[in-house]
Each structure stands twice: as structure tokens, then as C-alpha cells.
Amino acid sequence: MKVQLVSAWMLGLALANAQVYQPLGGVLDRDGNPANMEQVSELRTRTVQHDFSDETVEQRDTRRERADAVKKGFIYAWNGYKKYAYGADELDVLKKKPKTTRNGWGATLVDALDTLWVMGLDDEFRQATEMVSKINFHNDGGQLAKVFETNIRYVGGLLSAYDLSKQDIFLKKAVELVDLLMPAFNTPLGLPWQMLNITTGQGSSETAGTSSTNLAEIGTFQMEFFRLSQLTGNATYHEAAQKVITVMLEKNSPRDPSSKYTIPGMYPIDFDMMSGRFTGSSAYWGGGGDSFYEYTIKTWFLSDFMLHRNLDIWRESIQALREYGLAESSDGYLFPGFVDGAKFYPYVDTFTNFIPGTLGLASKLVGSDTYFELAERLLEAGYSVFEKMPSNLGAEAIRFVRRNVGSDYLQLSAQGRAQVDAYGISLERPYYVLRPELIESLFLMYRMTGKQEYADMVWKIWQGIQRNCRVENGFVGTANVAADAATTGVLNTVDSTESFWFAETLKYTYLTFADHDVINLDQWVFTTEAHPLSRTFAFDGTF
């Protein structure tokens, strides 16, 4: 009898514990099932990076010469920043003045930490580390903090610097900053405000008097917050990021006739963070939606393949993109576009160029040749926008004419039709402001396939940047990619040098030509701001 009582007590304790325990957000799939551990174990043995052992001496020497040239370009731009704006958010290169655009905490400095490390600029890294130790995140510089940007530039930069160097100061500052950002999630549904008053903890939308936001801005915390929970053992950060996804899924269903979300996997851009519902029907994998999809699959990579819900969402979304979100141009390229209900709009911005690289990684890991071939087709289309321009640089946004859809051409302006006649595309926003997305995908696909043509494409873009964007003390944007300064003799500049130039564009360009074991894709995964986070941390579903 005594033995039976003990057994019953132990059973009761076990049941009580079972009721209290809740699996971490995202660990269960959308049907409530855990990941198949046999499949997870097998995934952990897969590799994505190409074996470059067959590289010739000539190829190696050319590659290293190019890496050195890019590194010199970085040093040239960094010296301008150090001379006129060291510790500031940005340098206004043409005016030789510092700019406060991200609360004055040194966005360029923090965003570039891992680039300094990767390039082996040890003295510069040590100086920057000292500057980081002095940042006072409680002083907001008189600006509201844009929560999304603060996360990807500052938090991502600090976490990557920690993963690379193991210096505690970076983790300490990351925790300090994220704890200051957490009040943005103190909303009825746990969905983050776009803007935050760091001093008061008061949140707001970027559009005054509303609670509007967008898909990318609510969905791009997963990687940084997951890693921070891993490093601290505090699940709060991860749960905050995953609750956003939970609410989004619970509040929106394509089966709901009142929902703006009508195509499973094609999530609309416009979102209301108080109701948790989509407020528009336009779905797009470019600006406003891009990094949501990117983080859905990359957080799965980062979690050692344990966040099964992320994989479910990605699979549904990439299938929907393939079926509804792509169209072939009149000259045979496959482009993404805007989807609004049953309508497709042949408009594409440069942000969509992240898709080929991320899709390629996912396809390699899950073993899908079909989707890897799709990634290569999308990369070909993205590069064509750059290749067709005299500058070798791509426009911020274009329109294309779909095959056998003559109305696309007729709806263009006279200038747009003339551009289609000349280039096959209409330049909707003809400027290039040093953006990295195409270089990112070319780098990733080069590392995965070993195809020299992808590295050569990056080099051509780099040469275009040199001709059209290099000025005294640094680099700036160019106003018209259809004109090349080498021909016109005129630099038509856009005075913009955001921190992503140092964090992303220069890093991806350099890594294309660096030795292949520098940030090996089997050991690292990049955030949307090109901050490499280590994939070598084991994760069993708990912190």
C-alpha cells in the first residue's frame, strides 16, 4: 500500500509538471507536433558549401587579388568615416559631416564590427570595441528608435561580434539594448510598435495616430532574439519574437471571408498591430515583406532545425510564391512581383534579390533540386537588371513586361516604353544607393555551387561601384544607373552612405573573393543585415 501511494504521488507530480510545461514558441509544427528527431539528426549532417579543392592556382590568385582590392575599398571608405564621423551613425560623405540617423549610438561603427573582424583589420576592431564599450543606449539622441532597424543593425552587429570574437562586452551591450527595446512588445497582443521612445518606453507607429506596421517589421526579430536567448538562457527574447508569429497565424486565415489574407503562404504587407490582422491584400517578397520570409527559414537553420513551425511556414510560402508570385518577362527572365488577390503586378524592387540566395540555402538543406533551379533562374533575372545597365548597377525598382501581356507595355509612360525598348525593363526608381541584396545572393550561390560566373558577376558590380560611386572620402549612391560615369565623365551622385554599405555590401563582396573557409556556410548563417551568427550551437528545444 505504501508503495502504491508513493507511485501515485510521483504520477501526480509528473502530471502537474506536464501541465505547467509549455514547449518553446515554434518548436511544434502548425499541427502541434514536434520535429521528427531522426530527420533532424540527418539534416544536421548535411552540408551546403561547395568543395573548392579543385580550384586552380590561377583562380586562387585572381580571387585573392580581388579580395585585396575590395579590402582596400573598405579601408578607403572607413578612413573617411574615421576622419569626419567616427562614432557617429553615418558620414555625410559629400559634406564631410557626421549624421545622426539611428539615435547617435554609432550605427556604422556597430554595423561594421564583424566586417572589420572578417577582413582581419585587428587594430580597427580593437578601437571600435573600445568605442562600443562607451555607448550609452539610454541616451536616445533626441530621436525615437525604429525598433526593426535597431534590432538588425545594432543588436545583430553586437551578437555577431560576440560570436566571432567571444568578447563579453558585445553580449553585455546586446542585452542592455534589447532590454531597452522590450517595452515595444508591451502591447495587448505582444506585437511590437514600429517606433519607441527609449527614455519613456512609449511606443508608436511610424504613421502618427495609427497602429499600422508591416510584415517585415513584425517578423524580423526571430534570429537575433533566438541567439540572445541561447547565449543568456533567458527564453523571454525568443518567446517575444515567436509570439508575433503565433498571433499573426491565429488572427488571420484564408478561410475567413473577411480576411485580407486570401492565398495561403502569401502574407500581405500591411498589418495592424493592435488587432493583429492584415489591413491590405497586397503580398510581396520585396520591401515590407522580405525579411519576414528570410527569417522564417534562417531561424530554422539557426535553431539546429528544431523550430519546425518555421519550416512549415516557409514551405507553404515558397510554394505560394512559385505558383502566384512569379511571372516571365517578354525577354525570358523569371521575376517576382506584387500579388493583390488574383492580380499580379510586374513591379520588382532590388530587395527581392535576397530570394535566390536564401532559397538556394533552403533547397540545399532540404534536398530540392527543383527549388534550387528556381533560385538560379531568379538570380539570373536579378543580375540581368544590373548587366543591362551601362553602369553595371541595378535600379532600386523596375517594371517588366510579361510575356504575352501586351497591356503591361501600353500602360507604361512614353519614357518607360522607351526604356523597355532599350533594356527590356522600365526604370521606376533609376538610382542605386549601394544596396547589397544581389551581391548577397551571388556570393551565397557561388559558395554553394563553385560556379566562377557568379564571382565574376560580383566583380563586375564592384567595378561599376568604383566607376560611379567612389568620391573623395568614401562612396555614395548614383542617381541614374542608365548612365556610366566612365562614358559621361560626370558623377551623378545621391548623397547616401547608410551603415549597410559597410555591414553588407562590402562584406559580401569581400567574402566572395576571400578564402573559402572564411565564414564557411556550413558553420554560419547571415542575418538580414549580413551579420554572421554561428550555426555550431546545439539546440534541443530548450534554453
Phi, psi and omega in degrees: 000318179298319179298319180297320180296317179299316181298319179294320179297316180295322178295319178297319178298317180297318179295320179297316179296323180296324180289325181285322185292132173232128179297151179301150179305130176091348182290321177275148177285183186289348175262004178087014181259144176285165177297146174285113189290335175294318178293320178299315180299320179291320178299324183292346178267351185281149178240155179241335184280137180295149174275108184268019184295344180268008179296134180280163177299320179297316178297317180298314183295318178297316180301315182291326175297319179292319177301318180295322179295319179293320178299319177296324176296319176299312182299321178300312180291322181294322179296323175297317178297316180296322184290321189245346188208022187302127182089350177274169180295314182212162169257127166281099192297315184289327181266353179058045182226149174287152178234137175258105183238343183227052175073005175076018182270000179092054185304314180297318181299310183289319181297331185265000184306310184288333175294318176302316181295311183299322181279357179072027179271074191296316180296319179294322179296318179297317178296318180294323178299319177298320178295320180299320181298340183260358181293132177252096183290346177285341177266108188272007177068018180076015181238150167290143177273130172278112194297314179302309182294322179298320179294308188287327184272309184277303184297313178301318180297318180292317181293321178294318178300324178291312181301324182281316190258339185062024177273124188299333184301326183289319177292319179301314182290326178295315178298316180302315183288315181296323177298328176286334179277338187302329176302339177297336180270357180280068181234166185308323182254001182079016179268136190282141168295153175288319185243151181217133169277107185300325184288316184262342185078010181276128179261163178200166173272156176295332174267107188306138175081007180236175173240033183278149175206196178219168186302315182297320186286337175270338189256008186245049172239350193299315185292308183296318183288326175297311181296321180296321176295321176300314186286331184258343187075008181258110184286351185306317184294310180300316182295325178297316180291322181283332178298326177304315182292319179301312181296317180302317181289321182289326187270352185224129179216135176294347177277348179276115183297341179270355185280143173282345179271105190245336181248115181307125179093343177258089186277128179299159182283310190281135191215145175249120188277354174272319178273338183076018184242152175289139183252352176226169183252357181283123177250142187198139179266007176263211184307129182099341179230335193313300190287344171300309181294319179301315183285333178303313183273324182290330176291329173297315175304310187296330183277014181063030176070025182264337182277082191292329179299323179300318179295320177303312182296317180299313182301314180296320183289319182288329174294320179293320177300314182298321185278322189243338193256007183234151176210151180270136180280167182297338177255019167093008179266148181258114184243150167281166177203184177282138175239123179231097186065237180269000184262141176244132179245123185280059178243135181215132176256170186292342179297333180293348181291355173288336190301310185303316182294315180292318177296321177299316178300312181298318182295321178298317184288321181270353175078041181251103176294325181300313182283334175292320176297324176297318178301318180294322177294319179294324178294319177301317179294315180299318180291329181300329179295326178280314187298326184286344184272139177305330182279349189066018180240150185261148178291154177300323179206147180224166163241145175238162179259122181288149176301129177064023174237081185298334181296333177302319180288316184293332181281350180283158173291169178301320178295319179297319179294322178296322179291322176297319178298324183275319190239349184087356180218156173258132182273097182287318174229099195279006185266160173232123184242048171068027183287153190257350198301318180292318178299320176305309182291323177298317177300310183297317181290327174296313180295331181275331185249336185076007183287117183299331182301327180291319176296321179296326177296317178299319181296321178296320177295318178301319178295323176296321176296317180300317183287325193246348186237347182277126178227181177299128176077007177158208182229147178224176178284169174240141190282335186215106183289347179280357177240138180247127185299332179295335179265316184279335184077010184232130172271112180263089196269155167242118188283075182218122176221078182287165184296337180294341175302315180280323186281323189246297190300310180292324180293311181295322178296314179298314184295334176301328185249353178289168175302144194290343178274359175280112186057065178295132184294343177278352181240347185222153172225140186267139171286179180293343177258018176067027177269114181288129174245140185291136175265008185270000177281123176287145178219125182250011181104359178225160176253000000 
